mmCIF file of C-alpha atoms in Angstrom:
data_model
loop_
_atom_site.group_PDB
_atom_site.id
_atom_site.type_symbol
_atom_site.label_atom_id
_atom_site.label_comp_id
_atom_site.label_asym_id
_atom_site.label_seq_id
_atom_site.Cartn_x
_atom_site.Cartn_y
_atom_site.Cartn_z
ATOM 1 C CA UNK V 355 -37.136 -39.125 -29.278
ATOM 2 C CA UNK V 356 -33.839 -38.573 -27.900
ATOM 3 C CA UNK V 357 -32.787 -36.330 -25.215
ATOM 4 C CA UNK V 358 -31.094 -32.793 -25.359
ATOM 5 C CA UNK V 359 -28.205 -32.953 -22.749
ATOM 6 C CA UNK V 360 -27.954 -29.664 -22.464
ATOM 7 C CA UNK V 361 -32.283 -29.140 -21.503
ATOM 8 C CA UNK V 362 -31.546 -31.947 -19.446
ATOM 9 C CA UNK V 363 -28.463 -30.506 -17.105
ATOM 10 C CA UNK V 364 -30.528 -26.953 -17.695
ATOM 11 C CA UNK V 365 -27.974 -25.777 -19.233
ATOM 12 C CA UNK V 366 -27.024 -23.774 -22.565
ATOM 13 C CA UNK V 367 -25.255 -24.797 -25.162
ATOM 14 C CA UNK V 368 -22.362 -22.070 -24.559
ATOM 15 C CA UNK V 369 -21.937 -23.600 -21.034
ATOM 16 C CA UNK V 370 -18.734 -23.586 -19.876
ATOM 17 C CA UNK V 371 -17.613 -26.636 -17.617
ATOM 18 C CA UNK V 372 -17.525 -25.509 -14.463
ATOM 19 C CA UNK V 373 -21.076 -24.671 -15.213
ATOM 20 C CA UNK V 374 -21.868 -28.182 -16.218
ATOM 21 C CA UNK V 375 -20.610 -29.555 -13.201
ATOM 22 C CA UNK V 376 -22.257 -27.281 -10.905
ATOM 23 C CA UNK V 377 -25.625 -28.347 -12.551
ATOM 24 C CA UNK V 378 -24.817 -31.815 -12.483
ATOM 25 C CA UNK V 379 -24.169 -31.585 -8.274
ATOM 26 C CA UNK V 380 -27.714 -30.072 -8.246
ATOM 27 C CA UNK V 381 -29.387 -32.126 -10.096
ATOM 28 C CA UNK V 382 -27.477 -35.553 -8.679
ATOM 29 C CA UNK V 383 -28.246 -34.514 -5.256
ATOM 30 C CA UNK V 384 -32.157 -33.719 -5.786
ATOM 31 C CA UNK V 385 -32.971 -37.008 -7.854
ATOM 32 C CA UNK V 386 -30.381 -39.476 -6.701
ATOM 33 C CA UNK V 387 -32.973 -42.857 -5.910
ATOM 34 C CA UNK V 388 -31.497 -43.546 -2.737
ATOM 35 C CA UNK V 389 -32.678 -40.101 -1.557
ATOM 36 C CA UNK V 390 -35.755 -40.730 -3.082
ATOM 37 C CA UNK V 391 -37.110 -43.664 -2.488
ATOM 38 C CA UNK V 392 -41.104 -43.463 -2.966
ATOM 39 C CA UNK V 393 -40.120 -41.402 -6.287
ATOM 40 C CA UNK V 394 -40.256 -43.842 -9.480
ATOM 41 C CA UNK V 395 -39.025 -41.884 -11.456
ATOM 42 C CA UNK V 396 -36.159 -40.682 -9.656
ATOM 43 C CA UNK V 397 -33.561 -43.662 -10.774
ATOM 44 C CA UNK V 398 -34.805 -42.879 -14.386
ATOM 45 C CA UNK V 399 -34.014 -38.837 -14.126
ATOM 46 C CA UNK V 400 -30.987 -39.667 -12.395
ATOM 47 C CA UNK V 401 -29.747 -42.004 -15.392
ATOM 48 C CA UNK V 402 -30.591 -39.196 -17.471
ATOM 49 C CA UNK V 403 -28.705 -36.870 -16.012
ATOM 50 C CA UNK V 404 -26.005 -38.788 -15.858
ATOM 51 C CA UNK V 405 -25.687 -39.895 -19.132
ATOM 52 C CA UNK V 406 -25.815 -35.898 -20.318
ATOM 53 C CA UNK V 407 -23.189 -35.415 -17.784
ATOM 54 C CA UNK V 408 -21.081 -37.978 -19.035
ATOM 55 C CA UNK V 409 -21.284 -36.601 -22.773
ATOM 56 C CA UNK V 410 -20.888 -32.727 -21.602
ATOM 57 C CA UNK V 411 -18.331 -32.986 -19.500
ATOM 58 C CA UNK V 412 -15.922 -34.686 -21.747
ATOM 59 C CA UNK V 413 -14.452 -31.961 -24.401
ATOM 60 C CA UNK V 414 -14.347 -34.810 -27.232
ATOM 61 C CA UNK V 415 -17.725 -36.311 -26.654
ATOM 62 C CA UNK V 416 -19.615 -32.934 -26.582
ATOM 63 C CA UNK V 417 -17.681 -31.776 -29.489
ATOM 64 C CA UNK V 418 -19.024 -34.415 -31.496
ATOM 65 C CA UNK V 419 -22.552 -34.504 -29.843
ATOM 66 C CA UNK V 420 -22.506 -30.779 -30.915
ATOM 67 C CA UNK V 421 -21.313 -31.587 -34.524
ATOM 68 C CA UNK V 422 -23.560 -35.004 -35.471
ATOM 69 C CA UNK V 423 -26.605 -34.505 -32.467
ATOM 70 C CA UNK V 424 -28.009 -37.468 -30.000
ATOM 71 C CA UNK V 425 -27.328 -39.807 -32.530
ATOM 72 C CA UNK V 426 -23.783 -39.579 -32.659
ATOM 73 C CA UNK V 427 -22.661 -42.857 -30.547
ATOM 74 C CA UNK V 428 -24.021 -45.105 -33.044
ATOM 75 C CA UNK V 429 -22.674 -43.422 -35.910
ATOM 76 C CA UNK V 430 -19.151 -45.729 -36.555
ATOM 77 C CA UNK V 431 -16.259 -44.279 -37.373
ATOM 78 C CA UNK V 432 -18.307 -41.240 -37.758
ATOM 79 C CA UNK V 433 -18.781 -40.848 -33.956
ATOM 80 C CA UNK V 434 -16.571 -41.057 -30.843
ATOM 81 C CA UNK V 435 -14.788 -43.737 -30.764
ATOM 82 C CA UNK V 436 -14.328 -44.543 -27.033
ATOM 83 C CA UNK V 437 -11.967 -43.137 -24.834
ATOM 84 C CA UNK V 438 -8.847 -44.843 -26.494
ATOM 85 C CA UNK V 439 -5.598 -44.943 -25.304
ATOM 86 C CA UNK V 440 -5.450 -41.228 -24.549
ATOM 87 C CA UNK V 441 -8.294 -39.436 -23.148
ATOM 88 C CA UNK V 442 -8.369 -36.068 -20.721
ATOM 89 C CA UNK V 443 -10.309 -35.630 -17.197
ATOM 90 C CA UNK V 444 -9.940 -31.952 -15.663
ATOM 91 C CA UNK V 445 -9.426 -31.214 -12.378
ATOM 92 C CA UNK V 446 -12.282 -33.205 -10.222
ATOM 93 C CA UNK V 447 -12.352 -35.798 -13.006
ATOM 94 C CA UNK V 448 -15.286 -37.084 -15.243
ATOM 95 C CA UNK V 449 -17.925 -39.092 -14.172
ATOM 96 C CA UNK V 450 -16.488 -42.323 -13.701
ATOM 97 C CA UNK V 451 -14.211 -40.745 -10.804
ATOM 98 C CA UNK V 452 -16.234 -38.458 -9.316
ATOM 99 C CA UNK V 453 -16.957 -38.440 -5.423
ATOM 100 C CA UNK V 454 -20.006 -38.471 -3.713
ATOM 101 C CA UNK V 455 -19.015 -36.115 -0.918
ATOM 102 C CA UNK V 456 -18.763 -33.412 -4.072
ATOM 103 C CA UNK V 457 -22.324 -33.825 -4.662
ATOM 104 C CA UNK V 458 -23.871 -34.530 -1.228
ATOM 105 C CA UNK V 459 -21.223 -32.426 0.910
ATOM 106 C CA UNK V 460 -19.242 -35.164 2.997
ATOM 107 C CA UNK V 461 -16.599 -33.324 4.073
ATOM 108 C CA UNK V 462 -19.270 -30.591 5.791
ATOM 109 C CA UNK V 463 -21.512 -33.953 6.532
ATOM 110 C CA UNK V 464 -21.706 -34.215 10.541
ATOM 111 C CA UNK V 465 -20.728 -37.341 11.575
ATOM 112 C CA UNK V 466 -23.856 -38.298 13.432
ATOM 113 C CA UNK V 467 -26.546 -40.489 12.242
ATOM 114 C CA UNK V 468 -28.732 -39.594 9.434
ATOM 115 C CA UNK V 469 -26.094 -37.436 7.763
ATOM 116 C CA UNK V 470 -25.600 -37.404 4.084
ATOM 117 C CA UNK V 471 -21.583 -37.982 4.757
ATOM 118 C CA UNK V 472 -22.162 -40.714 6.968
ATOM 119 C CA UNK V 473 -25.237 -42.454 4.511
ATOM 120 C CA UNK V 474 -22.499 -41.980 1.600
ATOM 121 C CA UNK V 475 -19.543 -43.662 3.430
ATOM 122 C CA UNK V 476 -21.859 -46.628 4.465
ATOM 123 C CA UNK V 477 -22.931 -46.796 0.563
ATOM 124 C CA UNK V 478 -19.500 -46.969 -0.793
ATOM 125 C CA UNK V 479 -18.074 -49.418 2.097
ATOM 126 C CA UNK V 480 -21.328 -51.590 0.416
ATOM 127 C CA UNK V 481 -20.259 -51.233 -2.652
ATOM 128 C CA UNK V 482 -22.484 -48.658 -3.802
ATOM 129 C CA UNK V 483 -26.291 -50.483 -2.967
ATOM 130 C CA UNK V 484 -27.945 -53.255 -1.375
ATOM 131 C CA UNK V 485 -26.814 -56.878 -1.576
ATOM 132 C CA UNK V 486 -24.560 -59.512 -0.755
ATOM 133 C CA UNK V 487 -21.129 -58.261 -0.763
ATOM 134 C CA UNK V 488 -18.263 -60.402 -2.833
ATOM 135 C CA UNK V 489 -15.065 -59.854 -3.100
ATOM 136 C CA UNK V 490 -13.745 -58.839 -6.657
ATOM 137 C CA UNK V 491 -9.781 -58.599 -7.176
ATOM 138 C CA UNK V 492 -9.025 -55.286 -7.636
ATOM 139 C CA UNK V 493 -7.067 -53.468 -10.670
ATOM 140 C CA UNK V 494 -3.913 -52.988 -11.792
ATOM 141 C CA UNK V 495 -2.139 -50.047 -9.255
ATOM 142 C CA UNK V 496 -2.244 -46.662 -11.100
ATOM 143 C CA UNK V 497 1.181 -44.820 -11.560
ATOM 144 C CA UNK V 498 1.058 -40.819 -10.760
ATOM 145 C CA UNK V 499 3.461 -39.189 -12.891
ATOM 146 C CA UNK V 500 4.024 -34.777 -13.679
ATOM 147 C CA UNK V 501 4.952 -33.700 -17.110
ATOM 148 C CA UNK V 502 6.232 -30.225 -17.346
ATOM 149 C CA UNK V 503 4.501 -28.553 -20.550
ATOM 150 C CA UNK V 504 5.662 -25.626 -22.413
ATOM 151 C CA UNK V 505 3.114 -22.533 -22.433
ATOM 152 C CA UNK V 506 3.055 -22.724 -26.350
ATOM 153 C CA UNK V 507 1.961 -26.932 -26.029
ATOM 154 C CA UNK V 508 -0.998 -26.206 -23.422
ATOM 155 C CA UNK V 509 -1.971 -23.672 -26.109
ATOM 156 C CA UNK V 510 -1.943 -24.834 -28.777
ATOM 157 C CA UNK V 511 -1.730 -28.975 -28.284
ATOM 158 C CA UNK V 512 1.661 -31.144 -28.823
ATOM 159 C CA UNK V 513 3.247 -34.257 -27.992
ATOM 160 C CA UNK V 514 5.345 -34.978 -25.085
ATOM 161 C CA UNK V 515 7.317 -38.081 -23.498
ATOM 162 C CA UNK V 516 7.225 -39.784 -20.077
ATOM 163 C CA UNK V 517 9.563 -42.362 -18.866
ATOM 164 C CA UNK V 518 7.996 -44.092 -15.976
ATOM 165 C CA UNK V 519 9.487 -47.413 -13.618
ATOM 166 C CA UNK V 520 7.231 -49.905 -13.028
ATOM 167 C CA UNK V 521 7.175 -51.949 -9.766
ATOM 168 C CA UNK V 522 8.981 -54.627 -11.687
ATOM 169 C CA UNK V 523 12.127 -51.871 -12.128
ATOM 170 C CA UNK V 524 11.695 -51.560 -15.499
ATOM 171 C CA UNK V 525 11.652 -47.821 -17.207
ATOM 172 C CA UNK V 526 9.524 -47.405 -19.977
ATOM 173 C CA UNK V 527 9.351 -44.348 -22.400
ATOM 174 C CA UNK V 528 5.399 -43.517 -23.460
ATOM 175 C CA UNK V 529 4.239 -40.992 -26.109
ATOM 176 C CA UNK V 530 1.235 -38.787 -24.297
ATOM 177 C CA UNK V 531 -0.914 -36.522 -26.689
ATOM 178 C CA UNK V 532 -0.977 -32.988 -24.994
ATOM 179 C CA UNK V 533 -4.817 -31.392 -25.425
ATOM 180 C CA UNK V 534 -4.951 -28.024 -26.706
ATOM 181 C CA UNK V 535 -6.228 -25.232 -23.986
ATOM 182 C CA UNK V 536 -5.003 -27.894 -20.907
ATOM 183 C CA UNK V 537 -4.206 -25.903 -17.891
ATOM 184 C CA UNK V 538 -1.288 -26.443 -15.219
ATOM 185 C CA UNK V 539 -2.832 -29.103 -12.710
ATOM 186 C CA UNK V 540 -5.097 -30.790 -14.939
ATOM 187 C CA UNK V 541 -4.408 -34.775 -15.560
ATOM 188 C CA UNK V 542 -4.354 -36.769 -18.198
ATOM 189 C CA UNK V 543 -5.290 -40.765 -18.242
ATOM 190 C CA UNK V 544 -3.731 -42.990 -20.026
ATOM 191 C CA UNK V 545 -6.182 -45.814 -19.464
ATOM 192 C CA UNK V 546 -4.864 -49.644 -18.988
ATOM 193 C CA UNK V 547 -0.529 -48.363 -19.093
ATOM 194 C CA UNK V 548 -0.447 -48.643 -15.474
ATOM 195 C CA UNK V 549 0.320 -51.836 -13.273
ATOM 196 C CA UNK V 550 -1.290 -54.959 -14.241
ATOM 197 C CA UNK V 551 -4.403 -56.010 -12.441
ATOM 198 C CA UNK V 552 -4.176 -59.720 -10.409
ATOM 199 C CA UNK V 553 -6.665 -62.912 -11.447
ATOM 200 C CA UNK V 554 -7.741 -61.537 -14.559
ATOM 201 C CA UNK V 555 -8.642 -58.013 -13.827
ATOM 202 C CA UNK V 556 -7.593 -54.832 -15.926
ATOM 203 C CA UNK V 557 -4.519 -53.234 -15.394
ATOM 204 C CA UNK V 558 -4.237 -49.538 -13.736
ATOM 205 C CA UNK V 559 -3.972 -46.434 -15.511
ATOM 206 C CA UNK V 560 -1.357 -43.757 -15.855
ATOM 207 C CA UNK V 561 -2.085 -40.434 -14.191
ATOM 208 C CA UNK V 562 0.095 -37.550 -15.658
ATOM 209 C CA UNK V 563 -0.600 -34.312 -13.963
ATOM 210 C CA UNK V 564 0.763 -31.218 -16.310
ATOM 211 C CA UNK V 565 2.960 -28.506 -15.356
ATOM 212 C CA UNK V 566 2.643 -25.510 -17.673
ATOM 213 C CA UNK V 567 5.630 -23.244 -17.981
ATOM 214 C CA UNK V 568 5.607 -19.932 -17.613
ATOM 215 C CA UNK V 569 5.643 -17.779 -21.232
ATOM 216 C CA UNK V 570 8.219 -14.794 -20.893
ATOM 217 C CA UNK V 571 5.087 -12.135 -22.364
ATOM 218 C CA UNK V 572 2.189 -14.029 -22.923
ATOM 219 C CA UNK V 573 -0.362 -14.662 -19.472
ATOM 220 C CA UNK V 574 -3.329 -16.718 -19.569
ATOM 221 C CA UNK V 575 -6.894 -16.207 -18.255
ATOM 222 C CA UNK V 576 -9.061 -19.128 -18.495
ATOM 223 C CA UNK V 577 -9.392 -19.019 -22.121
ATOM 224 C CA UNK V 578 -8.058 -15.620 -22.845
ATOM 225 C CA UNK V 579 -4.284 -14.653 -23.281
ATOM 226 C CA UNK V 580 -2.388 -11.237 -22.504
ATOM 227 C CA UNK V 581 0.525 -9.650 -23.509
ATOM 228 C CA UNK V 582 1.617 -6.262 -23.299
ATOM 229 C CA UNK V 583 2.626 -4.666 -26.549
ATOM 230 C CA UNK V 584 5.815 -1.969 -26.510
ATOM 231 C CA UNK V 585 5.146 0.769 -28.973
ATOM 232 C CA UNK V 586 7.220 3.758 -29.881
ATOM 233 C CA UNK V 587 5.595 6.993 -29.164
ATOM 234 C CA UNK V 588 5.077 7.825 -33.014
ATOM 235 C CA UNK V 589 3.250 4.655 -33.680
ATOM 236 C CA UNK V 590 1.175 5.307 -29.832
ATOM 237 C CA UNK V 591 0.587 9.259 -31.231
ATOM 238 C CA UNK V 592 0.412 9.097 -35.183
ATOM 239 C CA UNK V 593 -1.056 5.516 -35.166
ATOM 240 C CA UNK V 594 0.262 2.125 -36.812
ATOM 241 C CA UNK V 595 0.079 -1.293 -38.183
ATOM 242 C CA UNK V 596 2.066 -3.741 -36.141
ATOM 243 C CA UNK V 597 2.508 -7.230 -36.314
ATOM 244 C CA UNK V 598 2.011 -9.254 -33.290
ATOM 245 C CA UNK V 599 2.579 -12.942 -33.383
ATOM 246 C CA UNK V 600 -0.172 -15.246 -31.750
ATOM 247 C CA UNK V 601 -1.171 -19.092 -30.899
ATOM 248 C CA UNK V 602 -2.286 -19.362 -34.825
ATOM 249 C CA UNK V 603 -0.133 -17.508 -36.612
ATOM 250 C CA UNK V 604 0.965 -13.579 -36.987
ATOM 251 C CA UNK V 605 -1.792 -10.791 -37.255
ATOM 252 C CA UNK V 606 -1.477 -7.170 -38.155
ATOM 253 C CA UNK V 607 -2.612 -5.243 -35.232
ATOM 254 C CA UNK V 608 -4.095 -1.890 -35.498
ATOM 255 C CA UNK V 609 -2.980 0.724 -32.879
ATOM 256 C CA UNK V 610 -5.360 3.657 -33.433
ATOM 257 C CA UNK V 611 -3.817 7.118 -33.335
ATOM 258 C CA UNK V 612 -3.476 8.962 -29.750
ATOM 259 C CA UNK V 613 -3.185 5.857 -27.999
ATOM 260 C CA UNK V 614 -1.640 6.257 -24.594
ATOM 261 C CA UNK V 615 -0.333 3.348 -22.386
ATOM 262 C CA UNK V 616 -2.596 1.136 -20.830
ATOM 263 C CA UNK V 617 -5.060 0.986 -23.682
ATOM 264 C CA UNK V 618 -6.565 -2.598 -24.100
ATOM 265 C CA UNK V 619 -6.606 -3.734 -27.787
ATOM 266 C CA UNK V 620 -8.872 -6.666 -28.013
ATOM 267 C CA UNK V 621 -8.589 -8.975 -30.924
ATOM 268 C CA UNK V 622 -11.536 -11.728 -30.803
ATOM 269 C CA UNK V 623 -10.984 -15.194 -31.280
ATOM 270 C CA UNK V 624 -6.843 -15.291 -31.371
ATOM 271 C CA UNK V 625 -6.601 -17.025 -27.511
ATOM 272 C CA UNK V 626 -6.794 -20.063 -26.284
ATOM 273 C CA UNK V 627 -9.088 -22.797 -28.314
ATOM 274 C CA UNK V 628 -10.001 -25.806 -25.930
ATOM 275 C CA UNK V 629 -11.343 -28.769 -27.324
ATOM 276 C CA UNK V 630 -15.294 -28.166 -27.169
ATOM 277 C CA UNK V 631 -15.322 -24.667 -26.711
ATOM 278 C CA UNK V 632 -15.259 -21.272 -29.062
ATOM 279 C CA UNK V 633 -12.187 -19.588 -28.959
ATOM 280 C CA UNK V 634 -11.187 -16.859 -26.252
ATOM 281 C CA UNK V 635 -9.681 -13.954 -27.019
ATOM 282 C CA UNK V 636 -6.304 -11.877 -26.999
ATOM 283 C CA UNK V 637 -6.041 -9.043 -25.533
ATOM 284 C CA UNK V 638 -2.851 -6.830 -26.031
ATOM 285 C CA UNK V 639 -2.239 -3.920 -23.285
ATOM 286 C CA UNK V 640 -0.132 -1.275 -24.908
ATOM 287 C CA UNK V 641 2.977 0.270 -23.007
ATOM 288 C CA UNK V 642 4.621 3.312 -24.686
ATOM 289 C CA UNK V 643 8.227 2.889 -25.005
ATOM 290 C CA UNK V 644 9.874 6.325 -24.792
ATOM 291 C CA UNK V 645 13.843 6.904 -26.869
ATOM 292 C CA UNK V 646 16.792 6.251 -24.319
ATOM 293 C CA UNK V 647 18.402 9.321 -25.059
ATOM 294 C CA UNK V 648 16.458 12.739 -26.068
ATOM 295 C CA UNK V 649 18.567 15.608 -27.721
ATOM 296 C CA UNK V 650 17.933 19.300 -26.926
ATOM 297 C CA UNK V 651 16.054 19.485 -30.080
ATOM 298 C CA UNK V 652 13.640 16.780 -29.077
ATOM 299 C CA UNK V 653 12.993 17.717 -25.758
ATOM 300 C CA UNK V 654 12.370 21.294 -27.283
ATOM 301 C CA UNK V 655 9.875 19.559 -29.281
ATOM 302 C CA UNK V 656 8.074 17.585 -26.765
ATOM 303 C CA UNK V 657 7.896 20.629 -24.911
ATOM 304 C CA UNK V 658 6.007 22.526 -27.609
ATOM 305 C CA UNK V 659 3.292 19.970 -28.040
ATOM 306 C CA UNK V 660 2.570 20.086 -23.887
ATOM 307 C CA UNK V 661 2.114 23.783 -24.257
ATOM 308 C CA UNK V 662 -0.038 23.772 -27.218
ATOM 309 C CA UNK V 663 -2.258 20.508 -25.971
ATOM 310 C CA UNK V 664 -2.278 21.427 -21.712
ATOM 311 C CA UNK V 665 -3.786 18.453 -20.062
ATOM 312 C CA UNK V 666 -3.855 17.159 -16.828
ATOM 313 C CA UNK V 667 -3.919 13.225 -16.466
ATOM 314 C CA UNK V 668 -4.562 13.053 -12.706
ATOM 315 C CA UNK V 669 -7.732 15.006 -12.429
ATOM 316 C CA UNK V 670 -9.881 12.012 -11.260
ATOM 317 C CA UNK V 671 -6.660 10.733 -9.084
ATOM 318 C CA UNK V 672 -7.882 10.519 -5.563
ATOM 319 C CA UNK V 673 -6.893 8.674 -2.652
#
């Protein structure tokens, strides 16, 4: 019977990945087999967990293990089709990069015997477990590269272009597929476009760390965008449809009558949609914009309406 990733990480299925990660750092540093040795079981949890990390973590893989269930590797050109010349690792990476010293705290590791920093540094210098060691030619050298991204793009998804120089001198323009909901300092891989490797191996990869701009209204929060939304005073005191333009298209927005400035309008499901996760939402912070000039006749006006509705906003103001 095959496994549920997310029972396996003890996760839900509305996880978010930060959560994911954190789960897979437990659960990598209580059954790894190395710290475990008289467990049996231990290498066979630990493969487990990994292989639920792997799928999870990635926003393509879990969307499609979500979609089509366990069974969705062997399902053709119905299922993922491997990681292609494009594929996205956030901030710490996916599995195939990640550090030890993450999971079993190197970098607050003493540096005395018996520490895990010190039994982790030893394991890598080995190659990662027991054995002869051999000498394998290594890969192709990766080439770092930062792509400035418009707001909109890490939104909503896009296409950019990179020209990179090669060791050789040459420049080379590449197409890179920009991931809707990326955020400014996440990478993207472009596996096997970087150096070639030497006797045989693969060549390196391209690492493109993105750059959003700045949007001159819009903010983002995780998966939820801001804006604040002028109004006139009629539309903030008599109430109003108003059309507000968002990552999907525009929406009518309803301001309800008496609505004074700083009132949150939420409307669910119109921010930022990452690959692999539900949709956040917008929320629109309304900021009463009063005339530039008021005649004698207005003021008189505004003037009635304080007399005839006396309030006093700063009550609750304290220090």
């Amino acid at each position: 019977m095959a496994k549920d990733h997310y029972k396996t990480l003890g996760v839900s299925r509305t996880a978010t990945k930060e959560e994911i990660q954190k789960a897979y750092r437990t659960l990598a540093r209580k059954h790894h087999p190395d710290l475990n040795p008289t467990d049996k079981e231990a290498k066979k949890k630990f493969q487990d967990i990994q292989a639920a990390f792997d799928v999870l973590n990635d926003p393509q893989k879990r969307e499609k293990y979500d979609r089509f269930g366990p069974e969705f590797e062997s399902m053709g050109q119905g299922g993922p089709q491997g990681g292609g010349p494009y594929s996205w690792t956030p901030r710490g990476g996916g599995p195939q990069e990640f550090d030890f010293s993450d999971v079993f705290g190197e970098r607050n590791a003493g540096e005395g015997a018996g520490g895990f920093g010190d039994f982790f540094r030893q394991f890598r210098r080995a190659g990662g477990g027991a054995g002869p060691q051999t000498h394998i030619a290594p890969k192709g050298a990766d080439i770092e590269h930062e792509l400035p991204v418009p707001f909109a793009s890490a939104v909503s998804g896009g296409e950019a272009q990179v020209s990179v120089r090669r060791q050789s001198g040459k420049v080379e323009t590449i197409n890179v597929k920009i991931p809707a909901g990326i955020e400014d300092g996440q990478k993207i891989r472009l596996r096997g476009q970087g150096e070639p490797g030497t006797a045989g191996r693969p060549a390196g990869d391209i690492l493109i760390t993105v750059r959003v701009s700045e949007h001159p209204y819009y903010t983002r929060r995780g998966n939820r965008l801001e804006v604040v939304l002028p109004v006139t005073l009629a539309e903030a005191a008599l109430g109003a449809k108003i059309d507000l333009s968002t990552p999907r298209g525009t929406i009518r927005l309803t301001v309800p009558p008496g609505t004074s400035s700083g009132k949150k309008l939420r409307v669910k499901g119109q921010g930022v949609a990452a690959a692999g996760r539900p949709p956040g939402d917008l929320v629109a912070e309304v900021q009463i914009v009063l005339p530039s000039h008021l005649d004698e006749e207005d003021r008189a006006a505004i003037e009635k309406i304080g007399s005839k509705h006396p309030q006093d906003p700063r009550a609750n103001l304290r220090w």
